[in-house]
């Protein structure tokens, strides 16, 4: 099942995305995340009972982040070996973690501006995990049982702010630097998140292409590892890292940082396409 959050007549509504179109559903994303399988079964019943006349093309909706208010947004850096190499870092022995905030989130089709005085805005196509159950010290074997679904993410990064100090936070968590969407694909439709094609496009040109099977730390491991130290709750988001092809990885003389008027697209296999405009 594909679930989105949309603005309809200035109100936020839960939307079910089907092959025949999109329509508003009863309840909220927060409620569905809290109720888990029971909530999903009710939504499936709504799909079966829906009248064709209620459905609208996806393009008619203003899409919001599919999880509008997650409790936590935890991101993983340096999780693909080629990306580590292009950035001239060392292969990490433990996941490199940092965070973003709710104010960082924007949905599909949003326009994002470089923060403050930054002049080095970069893209990072990523798979994002949406947690569906409270996870505390879970095993790697059981980790995926705690997942609600998956979505596309773009870990936009202001590189000059990111490396201004040893802490990455400023260049990663500024307003608008966490586009996600366009919707969540529930976990039952993604049997193996550790084997998904991932692509990133800049103005229609392919700039990133890899597979999540190239991650240093798998989805299962990341959930298990993080839950040892930080309790994960339904709706929490995990950005799992980006493959090679970012601007920072290019020769300094060839780097062309993102500028107003550009368009970015992230396409993880089976999860639709997330589009972001640079303003």
mmCIF file with all atom_site columns, C-alpha atoms in Angstrom, residues 79-80 123-128 151-155 193-201 206-215 219 239-246 265-272 274:
data_model
loop_
_atom_site.group_PDB
_atom_site.id
_atom_site.type_symbol
_atom_site.label_atom_id
_atom_site.label_alt_id
_atom_site.label_comp_id
_atom_site.label_asym_id
_atom_site.label_entity_id
_atom_site.label_seq_id
_atom_site.pdbx_PDB_ins_code
_atom_site.Cartn_x
_atom_site.Cartn_y
_atom_site.Cartn_z
_atom_site.occupancy
_atom_site.B_iso_or_equiv
_atom_site.pdbx_formal_charge
_atom_site.auth_seq_id
_atom_site.auth_comp_id
_atom_site.auth_asym_id
_atom_site.auth_atom_id
_atom_site.pdbx_PDB_model_num
ATOM 1  C CA . UNK A 1 79  ? 27.466 4.062  4.358   1.00 0.00 ? 79  UNK A CA 1
ATOM 2  C CA . UNK A 1 80  ? 28.579 3.202  0.791   1.00 0.00 ? 80  UNK A CA 1
ATOM 3  C CA . UNK A 1 123 ? 22.429 16.379 -3.061  1.00 0.00 ? 123 UNK A CA 1
ATOM 4  C CA . UNK A 1 124 ? 22.361 12.877 -1.550  1.00 0.00 ? 124 UNK A CA 1
ATOM 5  C CA . UNK A 1 125 ? 19.834 10.303 -2.823  1.00 0.00 ? 125 UNK A CA 1
ATOM 6  C CA . UNK A 1 126 ? 18.824 7.886  -0.050  1.00 0.00 ? 126 UNK A CA 1
ATOM 7  C CA . UNK A 1 127 ? 16.473 5.130  1.066   1.00 0.00 ? 127 UNK A CA 1
ATOM 8  C CA . UNK A 1 128 ? 14.521 6.191  4.160   1.00 0.00 ? 128 UNK A CA 1
ATOM 9  C CA . UNK A 1 151 ? 10.251 6.229  1.169   1.00 0.00 ? 151 UNK A CA 1
ATOM 10 C CA . UNK A 1 152 ? 12.698 8.246  -0.909  1.00 0.00 ? 152 UNK A CA 1
ATOM 11 C CA . UNK A 1 153 ? 14.867 10.852 0.768   1.00 0.00 ? 153 UNK A CA 1
ATOM 12 C CA . UNK A 1 154 ? 17.349 13.520 -0.253  1.00 0.00 ? 154 UNK A CA 1
ATOM 13 C CA . UNK A 1 155 ? 19.904 14.318 2.434   1.00 0.00 ? 155 UNK A CA 1
ATOM 14 C CA . UNK A 1 193 ? 15.181 -3.242 1.436   1.00 0.00 ? 193 UNK A CA 1
ATOM 15 C CA . UNK A 1 194 ? 18.812 -4.330 1.218   1.00 0.00 ? 194 UNK A CA 1
ATOM 16 C CA . UNK A 1 195 ? 18.496 -4.976 -2.520  1.00 0.00 ? 195 UNK A CA 1
ATOM 17 C CA . UNK A 1 196 ? 16.940 -1.930 -4.183  1.00 0.00 ? 196 UNK A CA 1
ATOM 18 C CA . UNK A 1 197 ? 18.201 0.129  -7.106  1.00 0.00 ? 197 UNK A CA 1
ATOM 19 C CA . UNK A 1 198 ? 18.785 3.757  -6.090  1.00 0.00 ? 198 UNK A CA 1
ATOM 20 C CA . UNK A 1 199 ? 19.151 6.620  -8.541  1.00 0.00 ? 199 UNK A CA 1
ATOM 21 C CA . UNK A 1 200 ? 19.660 10.355 -8.253  1.00 0.00 ? 200 UNK A CA 1
ATOM 22 C CA . UNK A 1 201 ? 19.095 12.815 -11.096 1.00 0.00 ? 201 UNK A CA 1
ATOM 23 C CA . UNK A 1 206 ? 21.691 10.566 -13.889 1.00 0.00 ? 206 UNK A CA 1
ATOM 24 C CA . UNK A 1 207 ? 24.364 11.478 -11.315 1.00 0.00 ? 207 UNK A CA 1
ATOM 25 C CA . UNK A 1 208 ? 23.975 8.696  -8.726  1.00 0.00 ? 208 UNK A CA 1
ATOM 26 C CA . UNK A 1 209 ? 23.261 5.013  -9.393  1.00 0.00 ? 209 UNK A CA 1
ATOM 27 C CA . UNK A 1 210 ? 23.812 2.127  -7.020  1.00 0.00 ? 210 UNK A CA 1
ATOM 28 C CA . UNK A 1 211 ? 21.996 -0.557 -5.064  1.00 0.00 ? 211 UNK A CA 1
ATOM 29 C CA . UNK A 1 212 ? 21.278 -0.731 -1.351  1.00 0.00 ? 212 UNK A CA 1
ATOM 30 C CA . UNK A 1 213 ? 23.118 -4.066 -1.306  1.00 0.00 ? 213 UNK A CA 1
ATOM 31 C CA . UNK A 1 214 ? 26.270 -1.948 -1.484  1.00 0.00 ? 214 UNK A CA 1
ATOM 32 C CA . UNK A 1 215 ? 25.658 -0.385 1.933   1.00 0.00 ? 215 UNK A CA 1
ATOM 33 C CA . UNK A 1 219 ? 18.943 -1.811 7.105   1.00 0.00 ? 219 UNK A CA 1
ATOM 34 C CA . UNK A 1 239 ? 18.056 8.018  6.364   1.00 0.00 ? 239 UNK A CA 1
ATOM 35 C CA . UNK A 1 240 ? 20.340 5.116  5.411   1.00 0.00 ? 240 UNK A CA 1
ATOM 36 C CA . UNK A 1 241 ? 23.170 6.890  3.558   1.00 0.00 ? 241 UNK A CA 1
ATOM 37 C CA . UNK A 1 242 ? 23.983 7.872  -0.016  1.00 0.00 ? 242 UNK A CA 1
ATOM 38 C CA . UNK A 1 243 ? 26.002 6.215  -2.786  1.00 0.00 ? 243 UNK A CA 1
ATOM 39 C CA . UNK A 1 244 ? 28.760 7.827  -4.825  1.00 0.00 ? 244 UNK A CA 1
ATOM 40 C CA . UNK A 1 245 ? 28.182 10.646 -7.290  1.00 0.00 ? 245 UNK A CA 1
ATOM 41 C CA . UNK A 1 246 ? 27.711 13.644 -5.016  1.00 0.00 ? 246 UNK A CA 1
ATOM 42 C CA . UNK A 1 265 ? 14.950 13.629 -8.433  1.00 0.00 ? 265 UNK A CA 1
ATOM 43 C CA . UNK A 1 266 ? 15.476 10.618 -6.175  1.00 0.00 ? 266 UNK A CA 1
ATOM 44 C CA . UNK A 1 267 ? 14.120 7.269  -7.358  1.00 0.00 ? 267 UNK A CA 1
ATOM 45 C CA . UNK A 1 268 ? 14.528 4.197  -5.162  1.00 0.00 ? 268 UNK A CA 1
ATOM 46 C CA . UNK A 1 269 ? 13.198 1.029  -6.795  1.00 0.00 ? 269 UNK A CA 1
ATOM 47 C CA . UNK A 1 270 ? 9.468  0.623  -6.168  1.00 0.00 ? 270 UNK A CA 1
ATOM 48 C CA . UNK A 1 271 ? 9.100  3.872  -4.198  1.00 0.00 ? 271 UNK A CA 1
ATOM 49 C CA . UNK A 1 272 ? 8.137  6.329  -6.913  1.00 0.00 ? 272 UNK A CA 1
ATOM 50 C CA . UNK A 1 274 ? 10.844 12.425 -5.141  1.00 0.00 ? 274 UNK A CA 1
#
